[in-house]
Short mmCIF file of C-alpha atoms in Angstrom, two decimals:
data_model
loop_
_atom_site.label_atom_id
_atom_site.label_comp_id
_atom_site.label_asym_id
_atom_site.label_seq_id
_atom_site.Cartn_x
_atom_site.Cartn_y
_atom_site.Cartn_z
CA MET A 1 -0.01 -0.13 0.16
CA LEU A 2 1.31 3.53 -0.76
CA ALA A 3 2.30 5.82 2.13
CA ALA A 4 2.03 9.22 1.85
CA VAL A 5 5.41 10.26 2.56
CA LEU A 6 5.53 14.28 2.55
CA ALA A 7 8.32 16.42 3.83
CA LEU A 8 9.15 20.11 4.76
CA ALA A 9 12.90 19.05 5.06
CA VAL A 10 15.69 21.50 4.73
CA GLY A 11 18.14 20.83 2.07
CA LEU A 12 19.59 24.09 1.12
CA GLY A 13 21.23 26.73 3.27
CA LEU A 14 23.08 28.74 1.03
CA ALA A 15 22.96 29.55 -2.72
CA GLY A 16 24.35 26.96 -4.85
CA THR A 17 24.55 24.46 -2.08
CA PRO A 18 23.01 20.80 -2.98
CA PHE A 19 19.83 20.37 -1.40
CA ALA A 20 18.89 17.52 0.50
CA LEU A 21 17.06 14.59 -0.99
CA PRO A 22 15.53 12.99 2.11
CA HIS A 23 15.30 9.04 2.53
CA ARG A 24 13.23 9.48 5.47
CA ALA A 25 9.26 10.03 6.03
CA VAL A 26 8.57 13.26 7.09
CA SER A 27 5.79 15.51 7.19
CA GLY A 28 5.17 18.68 4.84
CA PRO A 29 2.93 21.83 4.24
CA LEU A 30 1.31 19.74 1.11
CA ALA A 31 0.91 16.66 2.83
CA ASP A 32 -2.98 16.45 3.00
CA SER A 33 -3.54 17.60 -0.09
CA ILE A 34 -0.97 15.51 -2.02
CA ARG A 35 -2.79 12.39 0.07
CA THR A 36 -6.12 13.51 -1.34
CA ILE A 37 -5.03 13.65 -4.92
CA LEU A 38 -3.17 10.31 -4.66
CA ALA A 39 -5.91 8.42 -2.68
CA GLY A 40 -7.54 7.02 -6.09
CA ALA A 41 -3.89 5.38 -6.63
CA GLN A 42 -3.53 3.71 -3.53
CA GLY A 43 -2.95 0.09 -4.38
CA GLN A 44 -2.97 0.28 -8.08
CA ALA A 45 0.22 2.23 -8.70
CA GLU A 46 3.38 2.75 -7.14
CA VAL A 47 4.15 6.57 -7.18
CA GLY A 48 7.71 8.50 -6.87
CA LEU A 49 7.57 12.24 -6.44
CA LEU A 50 9.51 15.09 -5.17
CA ALA A 51 9.15 18.63 -5.47
CA ILE A 52 11.71 21.42 -4.03
CA SER A 53 11.96 24.88 -4.05
CA LEU A 54 14.53 26.09 -6.39
CA ASP A 55 14.74 29.47 -4.51
CA ARG A 56 14.62 28.26 -0.87
CA GLY A 57 16.01 24.81 -1.18
CA ASP A 58 13.52 23.12 1.09
CA THR A 59 11.55 20.07 0.32
CA LEU A 60 7.63 20.59 -0.53
CA ALA A 61 6.28 17.06 -1.29
CA ALA A 62 8.26 13.70 -1.01
CA LEU A 63 6.75 10.23 -1.88
CA HIS A 64 8.95 7.24 -2.48
CA ASP A 65 11.33 9.74 -4.08
CA GLY A 66 14.35 7.13 -3.69
CA HIS A 67 12.32 3.99 -5.35
CA ARG A 68 13.81 3.28 -8.68
CA LEU A 69 11.06 3.15 -11.33
CA ILE A 70 10.39 3.01 -15.00
CA PRO A 71 10.62 6.78 -16.36
CA GLY A 72 9.62 6.22 -19.66
CA SER A 73 10.84 9.48 -22.18
CA SER A 74 11.81 11.50 -18.92
CA ALA A 75 15.08 9.63 -19.25
CA LYS A 76 15.68 11.64 -22.35
CA LEU A 77 16.65 14.66 -19.65
CA PHE A 78 19.91 12.96 -18.79
CA THR A 79 20.53 12.22 -22.38
CA THR A 80 19.87 15.58 -23.88
CA SER A 81 21.52 17.54 -20.84
CA ALA A 82 24.44 15.43 -21.03
CA TYR A 83 25.01 16.35 -24.42
CA LEU A 84 24.59 20.04 -24.03
CA ARG A 85 26.90 19.76 -21.04
CA ARG A 86 29.47 17.87 -23.36
CA PHE A 87 29.45 19.86 -26.05
CA GLY A 88 27.67 23.51 -25.29
CA PRO A 89 24.58 24.99 -26.52
CA ALA A 90 26.37 26.14 -29.89
CA ALA A 91 27.94 23.28 -31.07
CA THR A 92 27.07 22.10 -34.52
CA CYS A 93 27.86 18.92 -36.49
CA THR A 94 28.81 18.55 -39.91
CA THR A 95 27.39 16.38 -42.68
CA VAL A 96 29.52 16.07 -45.81
CA VAL A 97 29.25 15.06 -49.37
CA GLU A 98 32.66 14.24 -51.08
CA ALA A 99 33.69 13.32 -54.77
CA ARG A 100 36.14 11.35 -56.17
CA GLY A 101 36.36 10.47 -60.24
CA ARG A 102 35.99 12.68 -63.34
CA ALA A 103 34.33 15.94 -62.93
CA ASP A 104 34.13 18.02 -66.35
CA ARG A 105 33.63 21.63 -65.45
CA ALA A 106 32.40 24.00 -67.87
CA SER A 107 31.66 27.38 -67.98
CA GLY A 108 29.52 29.29 -65.25
CA GLY A 109 30.65 26.61 -63.00
CA ARG A 110 28.56 23.59 -64.16
CA VAL A 111 29.90 20.12 -63.69
CA ARG A 112 29.06 16.53 -65.10
CA PHE A 113 30.62 14.17 -62.92
CA LYS A 114 31.16 10.30 -63.08
CA GLY A 115 32.67 8.65 -60.17
CA ASP A 116 31.82 8.24 -56.44
CA LEU A 117 30.05 10.60 -54.35
CA ILE A 118 30.20 10.04 -50.48
CA LEU A 119 27.53 10.86 -48.02
CA ARG A 120 29.45 10.85 -44.48
CA GLY A 121 26.68 10.88 -41.94
CA SER A 122 27.89 13.36 -38.83
CA GLY A 123 24.99 11.75 -36.78
CA ALA A 124 23.38 14.82 -35.74
CA PRO A 125 19.24 14.41 -35.89
CA ASP A 126 17.62 15.96 -38.72
CA VAL A 127 15.26 18.27 -37.02
CA THR A 128 15.17 21.31 -39.41
CA GLN A 129 12.03 20.85 -40.66
CA LEU A 130 10.80 20.45 -37.25
CA LEU A 131 12.39 23.75 -35.93
CA SER A 132 11.14 25.66 -39.51
CA PRO A 133 7.92 23.91 -40.69
CA GLY A 134 8.46 24.22 -44.70
CA SER A 135 12.10 24.26 -45.08
CA ARG A 136 14.33 21.46 -46.17
CA GLY A 137 15.04 18.60 -44.29
CA LEU A 138 18.84 17.11 -44.61
CA LEU A 139 18.92 15.12 -47.95
CA ASP A 140 16.76 18.02 -49.71
CA SER A 141 19.40 20.38 -48.50
CA LEU A 142 22.35 18.44 -49.59
CA ALA A 143 20.84 17.84 -52.97
CA THR A 144 20.20 21.44 -53.52
CA LEU A 145 23.71 22.40 -52.26
CA LEU A 146 24.74 20.27 -54.72
CA ARG A 147 22.93 21.52 -57.62
CA ALA A 148 23.66 25.18 -56.40
CA GLY A 149 27.31 24.09 -56.60
CA GLY A 150 27.20 23.34 -60.38
CA LEU A 151 26.47 19.91 -60.19
CA GLU A 152 24.42 19.12 -63.62
CA ARG A 153 25.00 15.44 -64.10
CA PHE A 154 25.79 12.26 -61.83
CA GLU A 155 26.90 9.18 -63.11
CA GLY A 156 28.25 6.76 -60.68
CA THR A 157 28.08 5.15 -57.09
CA LEU A 158 26.75 7.10 -54.06
CA TRP A 159 28.44 5.44 -50.95
CA ILE A 160 26.74 6.12 -47.79
CA ASP A 161 29.19 5.94 -44.75
CA GLY A 162 27.28 5.57 -41.38
CA THR A 163 30.32 4.22 -39.70
CA ARG A 164 30.62 7.24 -37.29
CA PHE A 165 27.92 4.93 -35.33
CA ALA A 166 28.61 1.43 -34.71
CA PRO A 167 25.94 -0.67 -35.92
CA GLU A 168 23.28 -0.71 -33.15
CA PRO A 169 20.20 0.13 -34.76
CA TYR A 170 18.08 -0.78 -31.71
CA ALA A 171 18.47 -0.97 -27.75
CA PRO A 172 17.69 -3.68 -25.57
CA SER A 173 14.37 -4.96 -24.73
CA TRP A 174 12.74 -2.58 -27.18
CA ALA A 175 9.54 -4.08 -28.05
CA LEU A 176 8.94 -5.89 -31.39
CA GLU A 177 5.59 -4.08 -31.62
CA ASP A 178 7.41 -0.67 -31.49
CA VAL A 179 9.70 -1.50 -34.68
CA PRO A 180 7.38 -0.76 -37.37
CA HIS A 181 6.28 2.80 -35.98
CA ALA A 182 8.22 6.03 -36.32
CA TYR A 183 8.64 6.42 -32.92
CA GLY A 184 10.48 2.81 -32.67
CA ALA A 185 12.57 3.88 -35.64
CA PRO A 186 16.16 2.39 -35.99
CA VAL A 187 19.42 4.44 -35.34
CA ASN A 188 22.04 5.23 -37.84
CA ALA A 189 24.68 8.13 -38.49
CA ILE A 190 22.55 9.79 -41.44
CA MET A 191 19.51 9.87 -39.34
CA ALA A 192 17.40 11.61 -42.50
CA ASN A 193 13.73 12.51 -41.30
CA GLY A 194 14.08 10.72 -38.17
CA ASN A 195 14.74 7.19 -40.40
CA ALA A 196 11.07 7.25 -40.65
CA ALA A 197 8.44 7.70 -43.84
CA THR A 198 4.99 8.61 -44.03
CA LEU A 199 2.28 5.72 -45.36
CA VAL A 200 -0.52 7.47 -47.68
CA ALA A 201 -3.42 5.23 -48.12
CA THR A 202 -6.30 6.26 -50.41
CA ALA A 203 -9.38 4.70 -51.11
CA ASP A 204 -11.97 4.80 -53.85
CA ALA A 205 -14.28 2.33 -55.76
CA ARG A 206 -11.77 0.15 -56.83
CA GLY A 207 -10.11 -0.41 -53.60
CA VAL A 208 -7.18 0.62 -51.02
CA THR A 209 -4.23 1.94 -52.93
CA PHE A 210 -0.82 3.01 -50.89
CA ALA A 211 1.85 5.49 -51.63
CA LEU A 212 4.97 6.29 -49.59
CA GLU A 213 6.69 9.71 -48.93
CA PRO A 214 9.44 9.83 -49.86
CA PRO A 215 8.59 7.84 -52.85
CA GLU A 216 12.18 6.35 -52.99
CA VAL A 217 11.75 4.52 -49.77
CA PRO A 218 12.61 0.83 -50.09
CA LEU A 219 9.68 -0.72 -48.19
CA ILE A 220 7.01 -3.24 -49.46
CA VAL A 221 3.57 -2.75 -48.66
CA GLN A 222 1.33 -5.62 -48.05
CA SER A 223 -2.28 -4.82 -47.16
CA THR A 224 -5.67 -6.21 -46.09
CA ALA A 225 -6.70 -2.83 -45.36
CA ARG A 226 -10.46 -2.05 -46.65
CA VAL A 227 -12.74 0.67 -47.86
CA ALA A 228 -14.89 2.14 -45.40
CA GLY A 229 -18.29 4.17 -45.95
CA ALA A 230 -17.73 7.94 -47.25
CA GLY A 231 -17.20 9.88 -43.97
CA GLU A 232 -16.77 7.04 -41.57
CA PRO A 233 -13.27 7.51 -39.29
CA GLY A 234 -10.27 5.69 -40.98
CA TRP A 235 -7.66 3.85 -39.35
CA LEU A 236 -4.12 2.04 -40.07
CA GLU A 237 -2.32 -0.74 -37.86
CA VAL A 238 1.07 -1.74 -39.11
CA ASP A 239 3.34 -4.21 -38.40
CA ARG A 240 6.91 -5.06 -39.43
CA ARG A 241 9.97 -7.37 -38.03
CA PRO A 242 13.26 -5.77 -37.60
CA PHE A 243 15.27 -5.41 -40.85
CA ASP A 244 12.44 -6.83 -42.94
CA PRO A 245 11.60 -4.21 -45.88
CA ARG A 246 7.79 -5.94 -45.78
CA ILE A 247 5.19 -3.88 -43.93
CA ARG A 248 1.75 -5.55 -43.24
CA VAL A 249 -1.07 -2.90 -43.38
CA ARG A 250 -4.68 -3.33 -42.42
CA GLY A 251 -7.38 -0.77 -41.43
CA MET A 252 -10.11 1.00 -42.76
CA VAL A 253 -9.85 3.86 -45.27
CA PRO A 254 -13.08 6.12 -46.09
CA LEU A 255 -14.35 5.81 -49.36
CA ASP A 256 -12.79 9.16 -51.21
CA GLY A 257 -10.57 9.79 -48.48
CA SER A 258 -7.18 9.22 -47.26
CA VAL A 259 -5.32 7.94 -43.86
CA LYS A 260 -1.66 8.66 -43.22
CA LYS A 261 0.85 6.81 -40.72
CA GLN A 262 4.05 7.46 -39.80
CA ILE A 263 6.31 4.44 -40.04
CA SER A 264 10.17 3.28 -39.62
CA LEU A 265 12.66 2.01 -42.24
CA SER A 266 13.78 -1.45 -42.37
CA ASP A 267 17.54 -0.27 -43.55
CA PRO A 268 17.91 3.38 -43.20
CA ASP A 269 21.56 3.66 -44.68
CA SER A 270 20.20 1.88 -47.84
CA ALA A 271 17.23 4.41 -47.87
CA ALA A 272 19.18 7.62 -47.17
CA GLY A 273 20.91 6.62 -50.39
CA LEU A 274 17.88 6.08 -52.70
CA MET A 275 16.04 9.16 -51.11
CA LEU A 276 19.42 11.35 -51.72
CA LEU A 277 19.18 10.17 -55.31
CA GLY A 278 15.46 11.26 -55.66
CA ALA A 279 15.99 14.55 -53.99
CA MET A 280 18.98 15.05 -56.48
CA ARG A 281 16.60 14.74 -59.32
CA ARG A 282 13.78 17.02 -57.84
CA ALA A 283 16.30 19.46 -57.71
CA GLY A 284 17.47 19.49 -60.86
CA THR A 285 20.65 16.97 -61.40
CA GLU A 286 20.26 14.39 -63.93
CA VAL A 287 21.04 11.25 -62.10
CA LYS A 288 22.05 8.61 -64.71
CA ASN A 289 23.02 4.95 -63.88
CA ALA A 290 23.33 5.46 -60.35
CA ARG A 291 23.74 2.76 -57.42
CA VAL A 292 23.81 2.95 -53.77
CA ARG A 293 26.60 1.36 -51.98
CA ILE A 294 27.38 1.20 -48.16
CA VAL A 295 30.74 1.45 -46.55
CA PRO A 296 31.05 -1.36 -44.02
CA HIS A 297 31.96 -0.82 -40.66
CA ALA A 298 35.18 -1.67 -38.87
CA ALA A 299 33.87 -5.23 -37.41
CA GLY A 300 32.20 -6.17 -40.95
CA GLY A 301 28.52 -5.75 -42.06
CA ASN A 302 26.05 -3.28 -42.35
CA GLY A 303 24.03 -3.88 -39.21
CA GLY A 304 22.67 -6.96 -40.35
CA THR A 305 20.92 -5.88 -43.77
CA GLY A 306 23.44 -5.66 -46.52
CA GLY A 307 21.72 -2.63 -47.78
CA ALA A 308 21.61 -1.89 -51.28
CA GLY A 309 24.94 -3.06 -51.75
CA ALA A 310 27.63 -3.43 -49.04
CA ALA A 311 31.18 -2.73 -49.89
CA SER A 312 34.19 -4.09 -50.01
CA GLY A 313 36.19 -1.83 -48.09
CA PRO A 314 35.81 1.68 -47.01
CA LEU A 315 36.74 4.46 -48.69
CA SER A 316 39.13 7.46 -47.77
CA ALA A 317 38.00 10.49 -46.31
CA GLY A 318 39.05 13.50 -48.56
CA SER A 319 40.91 16.57 -47.23
CA ALA A 320 40.42 18.86 -49.90
CA SER A 321 37.50 20.85 -50.99
CA GLY A 322 35.56 22.05 -54.01
CA TRP A 323 34.97 20.21 -57.29
CA ARG A 324 38.41 21.73 -58.70
CA ASP A 325 40.18 19.42 -56.63
CA VAL A 326 38.14 16.23 -57.81
CA SER A 327 39.97 13.70 -59.72
CA LYS A 328 39.81 10.15 -60.10
CA ASP A 329 43.04 9.63 -57.63
CA ARG A 330 42.17 12.44 -55.06
CA THR A 331 38.65 12.89 -52.96
CA ALA A 332 37.25 16.09 -52.04
CA ILE A 333 34.59 17.49 -50.03
CA VAL A 334 32.06 19.45 -52.51
CA VAL A 335 29.18 19.80 -50.04
CA ALA A 336 29.34 20.31 -46.12
CA HIS A 337 26.11 21.21 -44.32
CA ALA A 338 26.13 22.01 -40.71
CA SER A 339 23.17 20.68 -37.99
CA PRO A 340 21.26 23.05 -36.19
CA THR A 341 22.84 23.71 -32.58
CA ALA A 342 23.30 21.54 -29.69
CA ALA A 343 20.58 23.53 -28.22
CA GLN A 344 17.65 23.36 -30.83
CA LEU A 345 18.92 19.33 -30.99
CA ALA A 346 18.24 18.96 -27.42
CA GLY A 347 15.06 21.31 -27.14
CA THR A 348 13.70 19.32 -29.91
CA VAL A 349 13.97 15.96 -28.68
CA ASN A 350 12.91 16.80 -25.41
CA SER A 351 9.66 18.81 -26.27
CA ILE A 352 8.53 16.55 -28.80
CA SER A 353 10.18 13.37 -27.10
CA LEU A 354 11.91 11.91 -30.42
CA ASN A 355 13.33 8.55 -29.39
CA ALA A 356 15.59 7.45 -32.14
CA GLU A 357 17.10 11.45 -32.30
CA ALA A 358 17.80 10.79 -28.23
CA GLU A 359 19.62 7.53 -29.25
CA ALA A 360 21.90 9.35 -31.82
CA LEU A 361 22.70 11.95 -29.35
CA LEU A 362 23.74 9.63 -26.71
CA ARG A 363 26.08 7.88 -29.05
CA LEU A 364 27.72 11.24 -29.83
CA LEU A 365 28.68 11.20 -26.13
CA ASP A 366 31.08 8.32 -27.11
CA PRO A 367 34.28 10.05 -27.62
CA SER A 368 35.70 7.90 -30.41
CA PRO A 369 35.92 9.66 -33.64
CA THR A 370 34.06 6.74 -35.34
CA GLU A 371 32.06 3.30 -34.68
CA LYS A 372 30.28 5.15 -31.50
CA HIS A 373 28.85 2.82 -29.12
CA ARG A 374 25.37 3.08 -27.18
CA ASP A 375 27.36 1.54 -24.00
CA VAL A 376 30.13 3.87 -24.07
CA GLY A 377 27.44 6.95 -24.46
CA LEU A 378 25.76 5.59 -21.32
CA ARG A 379 28.81 5.92 -19.57
CA GLU A 380 29.75 9.04 -20.34
CA LEU A 381 26.01 10.14 -19.40
CA ARG A 382 26.59 8.30 -15.96
CA ARG A 383 29.86 10.40 -15.21
CA SER A 384 28.17 13.20 -16.24
CA ALA A 385 25.53 13.05 -13.70
CA ALA A 386 28.24 11.60 -11.16
CA GLU A 387 29.82 15.08 -11.87
CA ALA A 388 26.67 16.83 -10.92
CA GLY A 389 26.17 14.86 -7.48
CA ILE A 390 23.71 12.39 -8.43
CA ASP A 391 24.11 9.07 -6.95
CA THR A 392 25.00 6.66 -9.93
CA LEU A 393 22.55 4.00 -7.74
CA ASP A 394 19.73 6.30 -8.60
CA LEU A 395 20.58 5.97 -12.37
CA SER A 396 20.25 2.40 -14.50
CA LEU A 397 19.57 3.60 -18.00
CA VAL A 398 20.33 0.83 -21.18
CA ASP A 399 19.19 3.25 -23.84
CA GLY A 400 19.27 7.42 -24.34
CA SER A 401 15.67 7.45 -25.04
CA GLY A 402 13.43 5.99 -22.31
CA LEU A 403 11.78 3.19 -24.87
CA SER A 404 13.45 0.55 -22.84
CA PRO A 405 11.19 -1.08 -19.64
CA GLN A 406 14.53 -1.95 -18.40
CA ASN A 407 15.52 1.66 -17.39
CA LEU A 408 15.15 2.89 -13.95
CA LEU A 409 15.28 6.18 -12.41
CA THR A 410 14.32 7.84 -9.17
CA ALA A 411 12.56 10.62 -8.58
CA ARG A 412 15.31 12.62 -6.74
CA SER A 413 17.48 12.01 -9.44
CA LEU A 414 15.47 13.68 -11.84
CA VAL A 415 14.73 16.60 -9.43
CA ARG A 416 18.54 16.95 -8.67
CA TRP A 417 19.12 16.94 -12.30
CA LEU A 418 16.85 19.74 -12.80
CA TRP A 419 18.32 21.74 -10.10
CA VAL A 420 21.75 21.32 -11.56
CA LEU A 421 21.03 22.47 -14.81
CA ASP A 422 18.95 25.59 -13.36
CA ARG A 423 22.07 26.78 -11.53
CA ASP A 424 24.22 26.35 -14.76
CA SER A 425 24.50 30.01 -16.11
CA THR A 426 25.66 28.61 -19.46
CA LEU A 427 22.77 25.95 -20.25
CA ALA A 428 19.92 27.35 -17.99
CA THR A 429 17.81 29.36 -20.35
CA TRP A 430 18.68 26.84 -23.24
CA PHE A 431 17.52 24.04 -21.11
CA HIS A 432 14.27 25.50 -19.95
CA ASN A 433 13.15 27.09 -23.23
CA GLY A 434 13.67 23.34 -24.85
CA LEU A 435 11.13 21.70 -22.32
CA ALA A 436 7.37 21.44 -23.38
CA THR A 437 4.45 24.00 -22.43
CA PRO A 438 0.95 23.31 -22.49
CA GLY A 439 -0.68 24.59 -25.90
CA ALA A 440 2.40 25.07 -27.72
CA LEU A 441 3.93 21.97 -30.10
CA GLY A 442 4.94 19.29 -28.22
CA THR A 443 3.73 16.46 -25.52
CA LEU A 444 1.96 19.14 -23.66
CA LYS A 445 0.10 20.75 -26.47
CA ASN A 446 -3.35 19.17 -25.48
CA ARG A 447 -2.75 18.76 -21.78
CA PHE A 448 -3.35 21.09 -18.80
CA ALA A 449 -6.45 22.43 -20.09
CA GLY A 450 -7.49 23.48 -16.54
CA LEU A 451 -4.12 25.24 -15.50
CA ASP A 452 -4.29 28.82 -15.21
CA PRO A 453 -2.88 29.77 -18.40
CA ARG A 454 -0.57 32.44 -16.44
CA THR A 455 1.38 29.89 -14.97
CA GLU A 456 4.78 29.31 -16.01
CA LEU A 457 5.29 25.35 -16.37
CA ARG A 458 7.98 23.75 -18.68
CA ALA A 459 8.13 20.01 -18.25
CA LYS A 460 9.20 16.40 -19.97
CA THR A 461 6.45 13.66 -20.17
CA GLY A 462 7.46 10.16 -19.96
CA THR A 463 4.86 7.20 -21.21
CA LEU A 464 4.91 3.59 -21.75
CA THR A 465 2.47 0.80 -21.14
CA ASN A 466 1.48 1.04 -17.72
CA VAL A 467 4.12 3.92 -16.95
CA SER A 468 3.66 7.74 -16.88
CA ALA A 469 5.92 10.13 -15.83
CA LEU A 470 5.97 14.16 -15.43
CA ALA A 471 9.50 16.15 -14.62
CA GLY A 472 10.24 19.88 -14.97
CA TYR A 473 9.52 23.38 -13.59
CA VAL A 474 6.70 25.44 -12.31
CA ARG A 475 6.22 28.58 -10.47
CA SER A 476 3.93 28.93 -7.38
CA GLY A 477 1.49 31.25 -6.78
CA ASP A 478 3.74 33.76 -5.20
CA GLY A 479 6.36 33.42 -8.01
CA GLU A 480 8.59 30.78 -6.31
CA ARG A 481 10.31 28.74 -8.63
CA ILE A 482 9.99 24.75 -7.83
CA ALA A 483 11.20 21.64 -9.84
CA PHE A 484 9.40 18.51 -9.52
CA ALA A 485 9.16 14.88 -10.53
CA VAL A 486 6.49 12.63 -10.59
CA ILE A 487 6.82 8.65 -11.81
CA THR A 488 3.92 6.27 -11.77
CA ASN A 489 4.54 2.42 -12.59
CA GLY A 490 1.86 0.05 -12.38
CA ASN A 491 -0.84 1.89 -13.65
CA ARG A 492 -3.87 -0.11 -14.67
CA GLY A 493 -5.34 -0.09 -18.26
CA SER A 494 -4.49 3.42 -19.27
CA VAL A 495 -2.16 5.81 -18.14
CA VAL A 496 -5.04 8.70 -18.23
CA PRO A 497 -5.70 8.61 -14.49
CA ALA A 498 -1.77 8.93 -13.96
CA ARG A 499 -1.97 11.88 -16.18
CA ARG A 500 -4.81 13.59 -14.32
CA THR A 501 -2.79 12.72 -11.27
CA GLU A 502 0.09 14.85 -12.62
CA GLU A 503 -1.92 17.64 -13.75
CA GLU A 504 -3.40 18.13 -10.00
CA ILE A 505 -0.23 17.79 -8.64
CA VAL A 506 1.10 20.57 -10.69
CA GLY A 507 -1.96 22.39 -10.26
CA LEU A 508 -1.16 22.22 -6.53
CA LEU A 509 2.22 23.30 -6.58
CA SER A 510 1.24 26.28 -9.12
CA ARG A 511 -0.99 27.55 -6.60
CA TYR A 512 1.11 27.17 -3.38
CA ARG A 513 1.70 30.12 -1.29
CA ARG A 514 3.87 30.24 1.63
CA ASP A 515 2.34 31.74 4.91
CA ALA A 516 4.31 34.60 5.31
CA THR A 517 4.53 34.78 8.91
CA ALA A 518 5.75 31.04 9.39
CA LYS A 519 9.28 30.89 10.63
CA GLN A 520 11.27 29.35 7.76
CA PRO A 521 13.63 26.39 8.47
CA ALA A 522 17.26 26.90 9.32
CA PRO A 523 19.99 25.40 7.02
CA PRO A 524 21.27 21.94 7.77
CA THR A 525 24.28 21.21 9.03
CA ARG A 526 25.02 18.11 6.71
CA ILE A 527 23.12 16.99 3.72
CA PRO A 528 21.81 13.60 4.44
CA ARG A 529 22.26 10.71 1.93
#
């Protein structure tokens, strides 16, 4: 049975001093209200809760804050912030296209090229279109830059070099049912469009037809979908095994209507090559007799897929730049494209809760120049957390996205992390601004309808089957800044009641006002552990 363990425990006496994360049951100013909110969860779910004042340092509410629970996507707070702490908010990654072969240059900078083009992935998430709707994504940008640089015609081989990351497309214990969906997309070093595509089903009197966007996506649709009546609601369900290009679709599509579904790619390296060739054609470059081949990883293979043609050996990176330096014996960079900044990447991953992109940021923590591994990224993440004063026993992560149910966190580790980031003069503003807010694009867009619109709330959600979490910052009724985390596991049937509980707790914190006449606690003589 849940015990309502609530605290007014002193944790800070001076600015910058770590606050106390209580291990023992204590009473506090919000005890009765929290007990009332949690009454419906008694015996149904385990709750971990901690809320502390960022201004005074004392604990406002605590319940099982030291219990390790499955956090869902709230684990992304550690991944994205470790990335920011490591590289700084202004850092960018650069994707390049190199060329080696015969480049016939004509007047006006026009180039007709026969040979090898090599796309070298940087590992950075492709989120430009999310940041600026209507803008070009990575592959369209590269194709446009190639055309603007004079490339009129390309004949030869397009090599895809994804060796910046080791071939680890999926993290441990990701569910098979997640594989076909965009949120379960595999990870690679190109990350074009999040390694996802759009499946479009259209119905007319002849039946249901399918199209893929982009059209070059190498997936095979096997459908049992049927036509529904005009105006009826449509739906699609998809199923696909890892690395299998066949995607099985069932559902109902309204007559003279359409239904769209975001799906993952089975072989993102090969898909990136085919999509880049298609983007080059759309940008005005003539593409003739082109094929896609994959630069193999150091340990061999291509993530188990073989791709559109695995190579027998890697190609040498070029140090020169420009078409004038391209020859059959010399490789040169002909296009370089910078990613959004680290702050923009982290903020987009947090606010929209992007899984494959979070996994990419985790791998980029590995200091190795190539073949970056998930487990090394996790080691660097734990190092960053330990440097921030977090007990690493509170932190057991197997991926960077929170999609695995093997991840475990405590509420106090999340709140401690929020505290540290709030105190970081370089990162605080960037981190705050990258969290979701009610009514804006992101995971809180359709939540907190009953919250006073003047309330300042920024938070990260976490949702898995039977799991819900929310962690972030909110201002109290008298302007006090509060960091909080709520994790619930074992929700029966639906996470809707857990989300309602989260919203009630945040509402309570947002209305909280201290008694101006109450005596404030003295600073602790030591910080309990």
